[in-house]
XYZ file of C-alpha atoms in Angstrom:
48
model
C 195.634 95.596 85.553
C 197.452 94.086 82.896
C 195.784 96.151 80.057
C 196.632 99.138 82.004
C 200.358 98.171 81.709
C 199.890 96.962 77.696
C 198.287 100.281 77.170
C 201.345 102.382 78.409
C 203.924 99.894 77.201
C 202.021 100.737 73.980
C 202.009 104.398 74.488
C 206.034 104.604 75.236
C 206.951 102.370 71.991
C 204.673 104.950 70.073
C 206.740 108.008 71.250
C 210.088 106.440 70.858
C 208.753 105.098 66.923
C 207.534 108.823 66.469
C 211.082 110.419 67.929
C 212.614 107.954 65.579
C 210.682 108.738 62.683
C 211.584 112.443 62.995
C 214.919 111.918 63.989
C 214.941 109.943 60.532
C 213.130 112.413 58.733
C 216.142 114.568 59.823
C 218.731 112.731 58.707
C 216.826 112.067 55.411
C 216.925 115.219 54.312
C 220.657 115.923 55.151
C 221.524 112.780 53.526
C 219.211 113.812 50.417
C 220.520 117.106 50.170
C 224.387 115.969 50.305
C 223.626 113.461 47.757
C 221.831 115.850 45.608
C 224.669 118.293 46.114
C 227.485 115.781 45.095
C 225.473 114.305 42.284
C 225.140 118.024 40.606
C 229.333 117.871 40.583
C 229.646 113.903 39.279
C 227.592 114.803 36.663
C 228.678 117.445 35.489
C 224.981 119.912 35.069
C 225.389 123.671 35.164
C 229.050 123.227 33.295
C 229.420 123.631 29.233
């Protein structure tokens, strides 16, 4: 009985750290590509 409970306790924490992760994953790559963006400008590549 209480492994039963542990093992879908378990199973929920997984799909909420995997809905995290991708939700993360998102936001990583809109971050990165922002940052990536702005840094081109600061630094001044691409202009003579």
């Amino acid at each position: 009985m209480k492994s039963e409970s542990l093992v879908r306790l378990t199973d929920r924490l997984t799909g909420i750290a995997q809905g995290g992760l991708t939700l993360f994953a998102d936001c990583r790559d809109e971050i990165g590509t922002i940052a990536a963006e702005n840094g081109r400008e600061k630094s001044g590549v691409g202009t003579p």
